[in-house]
């Protein structure tokens, strides 16, 4: 008996109709994270033609079916039948550009800018060390497209990461506490302040509550030079959760 | 502008310890900390007793829900919530966990990890809670791993493999922090695993020691296993133990030998199954052991809380360890030496005619499982199973629940296949004799029952005792109940709408006393109405 199972390939013939159906399904289920054209959003850019999970049909089928444990990428196997997944894959294949951005920055320099000049570690954690006001960046190189990483540095308020909205509560005595909104409802607010202390307020016990459409993260445009930003980007792209 | 952004934003350095960090000293002093619930049994002795008395026998009638958190994850919660620095931490089935705001019950973060498909266990995929040290939470995941989470965000710091789930191992117990180590118990005895208790370094997750509950070749106790039966000997450690810092001993209960119901394949006493083991905290070496049910064939795990109390036993002051064992007897041991002090049946027992002076049951012949089935009492789950118990120094009484009934025990012969059920049979109910249950309050110095609250069906919840003269519990039909700790009279009840399978906790927050209990899939918090 032959022991190794041959790797499964897409049994559909990737016809225009398959791609079209796959595209329509992608827009419903996947676009909220991967972007309407699959070029990335809060989830990775799927148009690069190379994938972290592997490039075979089977690798991609499995990640769509089972998801990536411990990340936003949940499995769709229980909601979709095999052919629906294969059609989505046909669509993903059809938009692959195979023109990954050329990284000009230097990872080592980027890391030291991250730690020192940029002060990024004060707000972000990597592999268990750093601050908590911003998202954990341990595998950010897997999750965000290059364009989104770039945007995060120069225009942080354009797309605010889920769970990291900014909120200011003015207490009765006039003291303003600004921080990361952890939860909000019609009667209460929970936030993490810049010292990473968690506060819980009943809204009728404070003077005001203001949600801001502005990131707690400063823009680094002008604060870091163009080449320093390239270095930081190279470092961010290298963060793949295996530190 | 080195570090300029940091200074600008007034942030602290990442290395700073926060005010809310839990220290070893705080764990040692946990009993005096009314604002928190820092470890599974509330204190290292496993008392589940609180000095808070705002909610008491007079005021309890004003107790009302203040918030409910619906987890949305199916499975009757078994978690003992932890409370620290204004936040509550709870774990659920299928590797879910949450941090909740104490004031409102709102979710601060949610951790989840899809369980590995192949991981199996005897009974769904529950979890009994977190341990906390510093700003790190520790829990087991069902597929026999230990995971460390950042308490502020729920981020995973590391996850370590405790055992191979493909062999039938699984993990459900709340870890216990002792001296910067995380103690982790394991389950799997229904699958013919050989079980153990592990200690891991709290910072790195590296294993510090392992104590095999079934001794290997050359180790004392190995001779109590015929042939190579020790390899599949069971002895799970699926409920959290206790710790005596003065004696530097850890106490942990162990489960049934494998296969459960056919003892012929494992002749001998089968140490250290159905036992309590006392281990040196630093090294995990065995200081003493006491076996409640030698060569068990009824699945009478001895995992129930090994509670540490100082007692006057027959005129002598004793540092004691007490346990309401699944085999139907309540036991008192000397926790320094393991000496047997007394035992007394707390429910109907038909398999033994008492316990001899050494602590060995005096067997009544003909009570073992047979091919056709043979009745014995108590049933497979006990007596008292694993549900958390409570000891009140105020009343001096020990509180636990008991299933009162019998089972028909069947046995069969069965070969071992790795990763497959290896129970060698099953039990059935006795026709027309459904098991009932009770909550029992007894004097631990004598084993004498002081009161008994009779229930219509088998009980399911753990208990909490408070200085308000109350004992809190729940039942499978959904009632959360407060009893008069002296008399067992029901002073308050609330229909939660969810079967209660967890133990209540209590704490003070912003000057007010709260009681929290997991009921069904929800976490419910109660306080006195103003």
XYZ file of C-alpha atoms in Angstrom:
773
model
C 0.000 0.000 0.000
C 1.101 3.485 -0.720
C 1.629 5.305 2.580
C 1.775 9.004 1.719
C -1.606 10.443 0.772
C -1.301 12.529 -2.375
C -1.982 16.161 -1.511
C -5.520 17.201 -2.414
C -5.916 19.679 -5.231
C -8.898 21.767 -6.150
C -11.291 19.307 -7.830
C -13.122 22.121 -9.621
C -11.740 23.393 -12.860
C -11.576 27.029 -11.746
C -14.018 28.084 -14.438
C -15.143 31.684 -14.654
C -18.398 30.613 -13.007
C -16.550 29.017 -10.078
C -14.423 32.114 -9.609
C -17.459 34.352 -9.783
C -19.334 32.356 -7.167
C -16.209 32.198 -5.026
C -15.778 35.940 -5.288
C -19.353 36.547 -4.214
C -18.938 34.264 -1.201
C -15.600 35.830 -0.347
C -17.220 39.249 -0.212
C -19.730 38.025 2.322
C -17.553 35.947 4.615
C -13.965 37.005 4.129
C -13.901 40.609 2.947
C -14.669 42.048 6.405
C -11.167 41.011 7.442
C -9.257 40.375 4.230
C -10.530 43.409 2.335
C -13.076 43.641 -0.443
C -10.441 42.802 -3.062
C -8.601 40.315 -0.807
C -5.649 42.699 -0.467
C -5.830 42.784 3.330
C -7.573 44.536 6.164
C -7.431 43.435 9.757
C -6.435 40.054 8.256
C -3.625 39.336 5.813
C -3.303 40.271 2.174
C -4.292 37.178 0.210
C -3.191 38.540 -3.168
C 0.526 37.996 -2.662
C 0.417 34.492 -4.066
C 2.523 33.183 -1.154
C 0.994 32.092 2.113
C 2.213 31.539 5.599
C 0.288 28.274 5.913
C 1.779 26.875 2.723
C 0.961 27.387 -0.922
C -0.699 24.143 -1.942
C -4.446 23.889 -2.532
C -4.679 21.567 0.432
C -2.871 23.976 2.776
C -5.229 26.778 1.866
C -8.324 24.571 1.926
C -7.422 23.462 5.440
C -6.849 26.928 6.809
C -10.215 28.074 5.463
C -11.871 24.954 6.827
C -10.202 24.876 10.273
C -8.976 28.446 10.814
C -5.860 29.430 12.711
C -6.287 28.585 16.376
C -5.965 31.508 18.740
C -6.413 34.178 16.036
C -9.321 36.035 14.476
C -9.252 33.531 11.621
C -11.958 31.059 12.583
C -12.667 27.943 10.565
C -15.510 27.911 8.050
C -15.787 24.135 7.738
C -18.981 24.018 9.744
C -20.662 26.746 7.720
C -19.580 25.775 4.216
C -19.417 22.615 2.201
C -16.235 21.585 0.424
C -17.170 22.972 -2.943
C -18.004 26.355 -1.501
C -14.502 26.452 -0.029
C -12.931 25.291 -3.286
C -14.761 28.062 -5.157
C -13.490 30.669 -2.719
C -10.031 29.270 -3.272
C -10.497 29.511 -7.024
C -11.260 33.182 -6.530
C -8.258 33.727 -4.206
C -5.993 32.102 -6.805
C -7.438 34.354 -9.498
C -6.426 37.527 -7.696
C -2.889 36.451 -6.782
C -0.496 39.065 -8.119
C 2.790 37.577 -6.969
C 4.304 41.005 -6.539
C 5.134 41.078 -2.844
C 6.526 44.461 -1.804
C 10.280 44.691 -1.784
C 11.397 45.417 1.753
C 14.180 47.959 1.758
C 14.504 48.365 5.516
C 16.818 46.619 7.919
C 15.246 44.318 10.508
C 17.915 44.806 13.197
C 17.856 48.580 12.918
C 14.069 48.414 12.896
C 14.049 46.460 16.118
C 16.231 48.969 17.901
C 14.074 51.869 16.692
C 11.061 49.931 17.946
C 12.664 49.473 21.363
C 14.287 52.865 21.761
C 13.603 55.895 19.630
C 10.110 54.884 18.659
C 9.127 53.843 22.160
C 6.802 51.268 20.597
C 7.380 48.702 23.376
C 5.759 51.071 25.849
C 2.408 50.325 24.217
C 2.862 47.012 22.429
C 3.809 43.533 23.535
C 5.929 41.048 21.670
C 6.437 37.577 23.104
C 5.286 38.517 26.577
C 7.130 41.815 27.114
C 6.032 45.370 26.524
C 2.965 47.518 27.093
C -0.703 46.720 26.723
C -2.332 49.894 25.469
C -1.929 48.799 21.871
C -2.398 45.405 20.215
C 0.003 42.524 20.760
C 2.353 42.586 17.771
C 3.866 39.106 18.207
C 2.491 37.906 14.862
C 1.583 41.191 13.209
C 3.731 40.287 10.197
C 1.280 37.489 9.494
C -1.902 39.389 10.087
C -1.524 42.789 8.442
C -0.754 43.558 4.825
C 2.279 45.664 4.100
C 0.050 48.578 3.170
C -1.796 48.328 6.465
C 1.425 48.226 8.461
C 2.622 51.332 6.687
C -0.674 53.047 7.354
C -0.532 52.055 11.047
C 2.695 54.026 11.428
C 1.828 57.197 9.566
C -1.937 57.386 9.804
C -2.856 55.325 12.869
C -6.306 56.833 13.179
C -7.416 55.710 9.736
C -8.160 52.140 10.778
C -8.386 51.562 14.472
C -7.700 48.000 15.549
C -10.691 46.174 17.018
C -10.826 46.483 20.800
C -8.468 49.476 20.855
C -10.755 52.481 20.573
C -9.924 55.632 22.471
C -12.169 56.943 25.198
C -12.024 59.749 27.733
C -13.973 59.813 30.957
C -14.146 63.020 32.965
C -14.735 62.158 36.601
C -16.968 64.224 38.901
C -13.992 66.169 40.252
C -12.962 67.172 36.740
C -10.120 64.712 36.349
C -9.949 63.322 32.823
C -8.952 59.678 32.352
C -8.103 58.789 28.767
C -7.342 55.312 27.606
C -8.214 52.220 25.696
C -11.896 51.347 25.708
C -12.302 47.774 26.900
C -16.083 47.758 27.028
C -18.953 50.232 26.781
C -22.720 50.051 27.191
C -25.532 52.473 27.857
C -24.814 52.574 31.571
C -21.112 51.934 32.053
C -17.613 52.189 30.601
C -14.485 50.114 31.233
C -11.122 51.421 30.127
C -7.404 50.826 30.530
C -5.505 54.023 31.321
C -1.959 54.864 30.210
C -0.623 53.169 33.357
C -2.502 50.025 32.299
C -4.862 50.239 35.211
C -8.393 49.112 34.464
C -11.203 51.472 35.490
C -14.908 50.807 35.569
C -17.368 53.717 35.643
C -21.103 53.991 35.879
C -22.006 56.711 33.423
C -24.320 58.513 35.803
C -21.493 58.820 38.288
C -19.151 60.712 35.947
C -19.276 64.122 34.314
C -18.788 62.969 30.732
C -17.812 60.097 28.502
C -16.327 60.792 25.122
C -15.402 58.241 22.472
C -12.780 59.574 20.090
C -12.277 58.444 16.517
C -8.570 58.937 17.089
C -5.915 56.346 17.830
C -3.984 56.437 21.088
C -0.963 55.814 18.922
C 0.875 58.908 17.663
C 1.646 59.240 13.975
C 5.305 58.626 13.323
C 5.326 60.700 10.165
C 7.972 63.331 10.796
C 8.930 61.696 14.084
C 10.867 59.010 12.257
C 12.641 59.541 8.943
C 11.505 57.704 5.822
C 14.321 55.198 6.086
C 13.670 54.657 9.783
C 10.054 53.891 8.960
C 11.247 51.383 6.348
C 13.421 49.734 9.008
C 10.521 49.508 11.456
C 8.331 48.052 8.700
C 10.922 45.408 7.906
C 10.966 44.512 11.592
C 7.165 44.361 11.811
C 6.962 42.109 8.752
C 9.454 39.759 10.454
C 7.150 39.278 13.464
C 5.444 35.970 12.756
C 4.599 34.584 16.157
C 7.610 32.348 16.483
C 9.837 34.576 18.635
C 14.858 61.796 21.214
C 15.642 58.473 22.791
C 12.478 57.192 24.399
C 10.941 60.552 23.605
C 7.510 59.234 22.768
C 7.295 57.342 26.036
C 8.148 60.380 28.100
C 5.709 62.450 26.099
C 2.883 60.077 26.873
C 3.802 59.624 30.499
C 3.949 55.837 30.256
C 5.612 53.583 32.744
C 8.337 51.241 31.681
C 7.059 47.832 30.707
C 9.055 46.141 33.457
C 7.230 47.912 36.277
C 5.276 45.740 38.673
C 1.696 46.836 39.057
C -0.170 47.427 42.249
C -2.540 44.612 41.378
C 0.135 41.954 41.061
C -0.504 38.837 43.124
C 2.491 37.760 45.213
C 3.296 34.509 46.966
C 2.784 36.329 50.254
C -0.725 37.319 49.168
C -1.497 33.685 48.421
C -0.247 32.703 51.876
C -2.426 35.443 53.410
C -5.411 34.851 51.106
C -7.792 34.095 53.950
C -7.497 37.645 55.297
C -8.030 39.332 51.936
C -11.745 40.064 51.766
C -11.494 41.906 48.453
C -10.110 38.939 46.557
C -10.497 35.268 45.786
C -7.011 34.288 44.701
C -6.906 30.509 44.668
C -9.256 27.605 43.982
C -10.068 26.748 47.607
C -9.819 30.411 48.754
C -6.896 29.576 51.064
C -4.169 26.959 50.850
C -6.094 24.823 53.336
C -9.043 24.600 50.958
C -11.611 26.021 53.347
C -13.824 28.040 50.988
C -14.731 30.194 53.953
C -14.996 33.980 54.046
C -15.012 36.322 57.049
C -17.450 38.641 55.266
C -20.725 38.968 57.140
C -22.679 41.808 55.541
C -24.782 39.087 53.966
C -25.860 37.092 57.015
C -28.719 35.076 58.449
C -30.735 38.277 59.029
C -29.953 40.193 55.808
C -29.811 37.351 53.292
C -33.493 37.727 52.436
C -32.543 40.959 50.629
C -30.037 39.159 48.397
C -30.751 39.831 44.717
C -28.923 39.537 41.400
C -26.730 42.482 40.483
C -25.466 41.179 37.141
C -25.341 38.084 34.969
C -22.700 37.270 32.396
C -23.820 34.862 29.685
C -20.794 33.025 28.341
C -22.610 31.786 25.256
C -20.532 28.601 25.393
C -22.516 25.452 25.996
C -21.702 23.251 28.988
C -22.533 23.503 32.682
C -19.787 25.700 34.101
C -17.658 24.172 36.856
C -15.344 27.114 37.346
C -14.302 28.654 40.633
C -13.929 32.302 39.601
C -10.884 34.209 40.805
C -11.206 37.848 41.891
C -8.264 40.208 41.973
C -7.971 43.967 41.762
C -11.480 44.674 40.519
C -11.516 41.948 37.882
C -13.042 38.461 37.860
C -11.455 35.619 35.887
C -13.523 32.627 34.842
C -12.920 29.583 32.694
C -15.444 27.584 30.686
C -15.821 24.447 28.607
C -13.845 23.889 25.425
C -10.899 26.121 26.332
C -12.805 29.368 26.802
C -11.990 31.948 29.463
C -13.026 35.500 30.299
C -12.073 38.521 32.347
C -15.092 40.369 33.715
C -15.508 43.787 35.235
C -16.545 43.341 38.886
C -18.854 46.340 38.912
C -20.953 45.436 35.889
C -20.047 41.932 34.762
C -19.007 43.280 31.388
C -16.416 41.332 29.459
C -12.919 42.822 29.431
C -11.408 40.073 27.302
C -12.175 36.600 26.038
C -9.645 33.832 25.452
C -10.471 30.763 23.430
C -8.691 27.949 21.728
C -10.373 25.301 19.662
C -9.865 21.952 21.430
C -7.927 19.373 19.489
C -10.501 17.064 17.949
C -8.875 13.845 19.111
C -8.664 14.861 22.777
C -11.142 12.851 24.812
C -12.260 12.742 28.374
C -14.746 10.897 30.462
C -17.221 13.769 30.761
C -17.458 16.701 28.311
C -14.656 19.270 28.312
C -15.129 21.310 31.460
C -12.610 23.471 33.256
C -12.515 24.282 36.956
C -10.669 27.547 37.014
C -7.565 29.685 36.897
C -4.589 30.131 39.190
C -2.930 33.553 39.406
C 0.556 34.821 40.267
C 2.001 38.242 39.463
C 0.055 39.528 36.481
C -0.205 36.077 34.936
C -3.095 33.637 34.885
C -2.634 29.896 34.491
C -5.138 27.374 33.228
C -5.083 23.993 31.617
C -6.488 23.417 28.178
C -8.438 20.256 27.573
C -5.844 18.641 25.320
C -3.502 18.358 28.342
C -1.605 21.619 28.013
C -0.851 24.394 30.511
C -1.332 27.935 29.223
C -0.161 31.213 30.769
C -2.217 34.321 29.955
C -1.541 37.974 30.571
C -4.185 38.949 33.146
C -4.739 42.421 31.689
C -5.313 41.401 28.091
C -5.767 37.630 27.916
C -2.770 37.385 25.577
C -1.081 33.997 25.559
C 2.388 34.128 27.102
C 3.181 30.458 26.569
C 1.533 27.086 26.302
C 3.275 23.880 27.390
C 2.399 20.284 26.692
C 1.683 18.452 29.956
C 0.949 15.062 28.393
C 0.005 13.504 25.064
C -3.751 13.671 24.524
C -3.475 10.858 21.971
C -2.808 8.485 24.852
C -6.042 9.550 26.488
C -4.757 12.299 28.776
C -6.848 15.410 29.329
C -6.785 18.315 31.752
C -9.603 20.079 33.586
C -8.428 21.033 37.111
C -7.563 24.515 38.324
C -3.792 24.731 38.830
C -2.384 25.588 42.264
C 0.433 28.103 42.735
C 2.998 27.109 45.359
C 6.329 28.937 45.719
C 6.509 30.265 42.143
C 5.501 26.896 40.769
C 2.289 25.966 38.983
C 0.966 22.578 40.101
C -1.019 20.808 37.419
C -3.133 17.702 37.762
C -4.130 15.400 34.930
C -7.034 13.137 33.958
C -7.126 10.002 31.865
C -7.653 6.990 34.117
C -10.657 5.900 32.037
C -8.259 5.495 29.109
C -5.559 3.429 30.804
C -3.090 6.270 31.208
C -0.454 6.307 33.947
C -1.018 9.551 35.794
C 0.989 12.108 37.738
C 1.142 15.513 39.363
C 3.429 18.114 37.756
C 5.063 21.334 38.945
C 6.058 24.001 36.400
C 8.134 27.133 36.814
C 5.627 30.004 36.797
C 7.876 32.273 34.731
C 9.225 29.955 32.071
C 6.751 27.092 32.059
C 9.609 24.597 32.383
C 8.788 21.500 34.390
C 10.353 21.483 37.868
C 9.220 18.052 39.021
C 6.784 15.240 38.301
C 5.328 12.805 40.810
C 3.975 9.621 39.227
C 0.903 8.493 41.129
C 1.648 4.970 39.920
C 5.222 4.071 40.893
C 7.525 2.681 38.218
C 9.902 -0.281 38.504
C 12.274 0.003 41.463
C 10.118 2.576 43.257
C 8.369 1.747 46.526
C 4.757 0.800 45.905
C 5.511 -0.716 42.515
C 5.070 -4.176 44.049
C 1.356 -3.399 44.527
C 0.800 -3.866 40.779
C 0.759 -7.332 39.263
C 2.620 -7.797 35.968
C 2.924 -4.698 33.844
C -0.491 -3.397 34.875
C 1.183 -0.276 36.392
C 1.704 1.037 32.869
C -2.045 1.593 32.552
C -2.591 2.211 36.236
C -4.586 5.463 36.180
C -4.487 7.479 39.402
C -5.630 10.797 37.921
C -5.123 14.056 39.788
C -8.103 15.919 38.379
C -9.051 18.073 41.365
C -6.890 20.772 42.924
C -5.025 19.888 46.111
C -3.999 21.885 49.181
C -0.736 23.068 50.759
C 0.643 23.451 54.276
C 3.437 26.058 54.149
C 4.701 25.207 57.641
C 5.158 21.533 56.855
C 6.114 22.406 53.267
C 3.781 19.637 52.103
C 1.405 19.511 49.177
C -1.654 17.273 49.517
C -3.335 15.876 46.467
C -6.071 13.304 45.966
C -5.731 10.591 43.325
C -8.302 8.823 41.219
C -9.241 5.264 40.377
C -6.901 2.574 39.078
C -7.309 1.463 35.465
C -9.255 -0.376 34.254
C -11.957 0.862 36.608
C -14.105 -2.191 37.127
C -11.975 -5.201 36.407
C -9.395 -5.577 39.150
C -8.194 -9.027 38.090
C -5.751 -7.586 35.584
C -4.067 -5.511 38.292
C -3.675 -7.699 41.378
C -2.480 -5.845 44.484
C -3.423 -2.681 46.350
C -2.593 -0.487 43.335
C -0.755 2.329 45.070
C -1.108 5.304 44.969
C -4.574 5.244 43.412
C -7.627 6.228 45.490
C -5.199 7.855 47.926
C -4.046 11.150 49.306
C -0.359 11.777 48.721
C 1.715 14.272 50.737
C 4.596 15.621 48.662
C 7.549 17.805 49.515
C 6.718 21.115 47.841
C 10.231 21.743 46.546
C 11.004 18.350 45.100
C 7.721 16.509 44.687
C 9.037 13.559 46.686
C 6.524 11.494 48.565
C 6.467 12.092 52.338
C 3.518 9.877 53.120
C 0.433 8.429 51.520
C -2.871 7.107 52.691
C -4.967 4.814 50.535
C -8.699 4.982 51.199
C -9.800 2.210 48.857
C -7.095 -0.407 48.195
C -7.583 -2.235 44.898
C -10.664 -0.212 44.020
C -13.173 -1.751 41.585
C -15.988 0.790 41.961
C -14.352 3.896 40.468
C -14.122 5.598 43.846
C -11.592 8.317 43.092
C -10.155 10.009 46.163
C -9.906 13.396 44.497
C -12.304 15.258 46.824
C -10.838 18.367 48.494
C -8.164 17.328 51.034
C -9.049 20.048 53.544
C -6.528 21.103 56.220
C -7.872 21.901 59.676
C -6.522 21.736 63.202
C -8.756 19.525 65.334
C -9.138 18.117 68.779
C -9.425 14.402 68.039
C -10.125 12.249 71.079
C -8.567 14.806 73.383
C -5.450 15.363 71.303
C -4.658 18.456 69.213
C -4.000 17.391 65.669
C -2.950 19.059 62.479
C -5.504 17.144 60.481
C -6.440 16.503 56.872
C -10.096 15.685 56.274
C -11.803 14.217 53.249
C -15.334 13.145 52.426
C -14.329 10.196 50.292
C -16.277 8.843 47.349
C -16.388 5.382 48.978
C -18.982 6.671 51.465
C -16.755 7.441 54.461
C -15.519 10.666 55.952
C -11.853 10.428 57.043
C -9.558 12.298 59.405
C -5.786 11.868 58.983
C -2.823 13.417 60.743
C -1.383 15.628 58.012
C 2.170 15.585 59.413
C 2.514 11.807 59.334
C -0.432 10.456 57.387
C -1.595 8.494 60.438
C -5.206 7.371 60.217
C -7.299 8.968 62.987
C -10.905 8.152 62.250
C -13.464 7.302 59.597
C -17.215 7.279 59.609
C -19.838 6.558 56.967
C -21.912 9.596 55.964
C -24.195 7.758 53.519
C -25.377 4.202 52.999
C -22.384 1.857 52.640
C -22.875 -1.819 51.733
C -19.393 -2.890 50.603
C -17.510 -2.496 53.887
C -18.288 -3.181 57.507
C -16.457 -0.144 58.810
C -12.792 0.822 58.650
C -10.176 -0.930 60.794
C -7.714 0.720 63.190
C -5.134 1.140 60.434
C -7.645 2.788 58.121
C -8.251 -0.229 55.872
C -11.838 -1.004 54.937
C -13.263 -4.222 56.394
C -14.629 -5.718 53.183
C -17.978 -7.447 52.945
C -17.493 -10.308 50.460
C -19.445 -10.465 47.225
C -19.723 -6.751 46.518
C -17.417 -6.529 43.522
C -18.763 -5.907 40.009
C -19.787 -9.004 38.046
C -20.629 -9.798 34.418
C -24.340 -9.880 35.262
C -24.185 -6.870 37.527
C -23.942 -6.554 41.281
C -25.402 -3.871 43.507
C -23.183 -1.847 45.810
C -23.684 1.412 47.669
C -22.660 4.130 47.253
C -22.860 4.435 43.482
C -20.067 5.112 41.066
C -19.902 8.845 41.709
C -19.979 8.306 45.473
C -21.036 9.476 48.077
C -19.256 12.724 47.767
C -17.528 13.187 44.431
C -15.382 16.205 43.511
C -17.680 19.157 44.175
C -15.915 21.766 46.280
C -16.545 21.539 50.020
C -16.496 24.194 52.740
C -15.180 24.357 56.290
C -16.383 27.067 58.662
C -14.170 27.879 61.647
C -17.161 29.831 62.967
C -19.403 26.788 63.327
C -16.555 24.284 63.363
C -18.517 22.247 60.803
C -17.501 20.711 57.497
C -19.966 20.938 54.603
C -20.140 18.773 51.493
C -22.669 17.206 49.191
C -23.479 13.527 48.918
C -25.203 11.348 46.367
C -27.253 8.912 48.388
C -27.927 5.751 46.444
C -26.482 2.631 44.847
C -25.462 1.329 41.458
C -25.425 -1.993 39.687
C -21.743 -2.493 38.849
C -20.925 -4.537 35.753
C -17.529 -5.818 34.771
C -16.091 -7.319 31.665
C -12.724 -8.290 30.270
C -11.262 -5.830 27.863
C -7.897 -5.488 26.147
C -6.014 -2.216 26.251
C -5.789 -0.121 23.070
C -3.936 3.160 23.306
C -6.264 6.120 23.459
C -9.419 4.014 23.814
C -11.837 3.776 26.727
C -10.448 1.273 29.187
C -13.051 1.091 31.890
C -13.821 -2.628 31.612
C -17.513 -2.044 31.956
C -20.044 0.259 33.439
C -22.811 0.853 35.947
C -26.562 1.056 35.791
C -29.184 2.505 38.062
C -31.015 0.247 40.474
C -34.590 -0.095 39.145
C -37.136 1.865 41.169
C -34.437 3.238 43.459
C -33.294 6.521 41.979
C -30.409 8.107 43.853
C -31.244 11.144 45.919
C -28.811 13.472 47.546
C -28.058 15.724 50.432
C -25.897 18.452 51.774
C -24.183 17.206 54.890
C -22.797 19.248 57.771
C -20.619 17.248 60.093
C -18.318 17.715 63.016
C -14.901 16.940 61.545
C -13.454 15.946 64.911
C -15.901 13.040 65.257
C -17.474 12.540 61.846
C -20.870 12.986 63.445
C -23.513 14.458 61.129
C -24.992 17.644 62.594
C -27.548 18.337 59.899
C -28.526 17.038 56.560
C -30.483 18.830 53.850
C -32.273 16.240 51.741
C -32.611 16.814 48.007
C -34.873 15.266 45.377
C -31.992 14.285 43.119
C -28.224 13.961 43.091
C -26.561 17.214 44.084
C -24.283 19.003 41.663
C -22.776 22.146 43.122
C -19.926 23.103 45.386
C -20.304 25.031 48.626
C -19.169 28.224 50.321
C -19.298 29.056 54.038
C -19.263 32.593 55.424
C -18.986 34.372 58.759
C -22.509 35.585 58.102
C -23.527 32.188 59.452
C -24.380 30.980 55.966
C -23.559 28.170 53.597
C -24.189 28.808 49.891
C -24.810 26.111 47.331
C -26.948 25.236 44.362
C -28.784 22.366 42.753
C -29.221 20.717 39.360
C -32.682 22.226 38.932
C -31.189 25.715 38.999
C -31.695 27.000 42.516
C -28.944 28.941 44.206
C -29.499 28.491 47.921
C -28.328 29.960 51.227
C -28.528 27.725 54.291
C -28.265 28.545 57.949
C -24.806 27.121 58.675
C -25.914 25.933 62.138
C -29.166 24.240 61.218
C -29.339 23.649 57.474
C -32.517 25.657 57.182
C -32.969 27.302 53.770
C -32.919 31.067 54.364
C -32.870 32.249 50.752
C -33.172 30.800 47.290
C -33.116 32.031 43.722
C -34.029 30.148 40.555
C -31.118 30.919 38.233
C -32.425 29.069 35.204
C -29.163 27.124 34.897
C -28.081 23.924 36.548
C -25.516 24.777 39.245
C -22.361 22.671 38.977
C -19.817 25.102 40.408
C -19.031 26.490 43.851
C -20.058 30.009 44.887
C -17.435 32.530 45.929
C -17.715 35.804 47.829
C -15.712 39.025 47.996
C -16.043 42.697 48.901
C -15.984 45.299 46.167
C -16.232 49.030 46.803
C -17.410 48.352 50.329
C -20.156 45.880 49.455
C -20.244 42.087 49.753
C -21.008 40.064 46.639
C -21.645 36.383 46.035
C -20.878 34.956 42.599
C -21.720 31.535 41.254
C -21.632 29.921 37.848
C -25.071 28.570 36.958
C -25.531 26.761 33.679
C -23.602 28.737 31.090
C -23.736 31.987 33.021
C -21.876 33.750 35.804
C -24.289 35.292 38.325
C -23.479 37.862 40.937
C -25.652 38.752 43.915
C -25.615 41.538 46.504
C -28.006 42.931 49.094
C -30.631 45.285 47.709
C -30.316 48.737 49.250
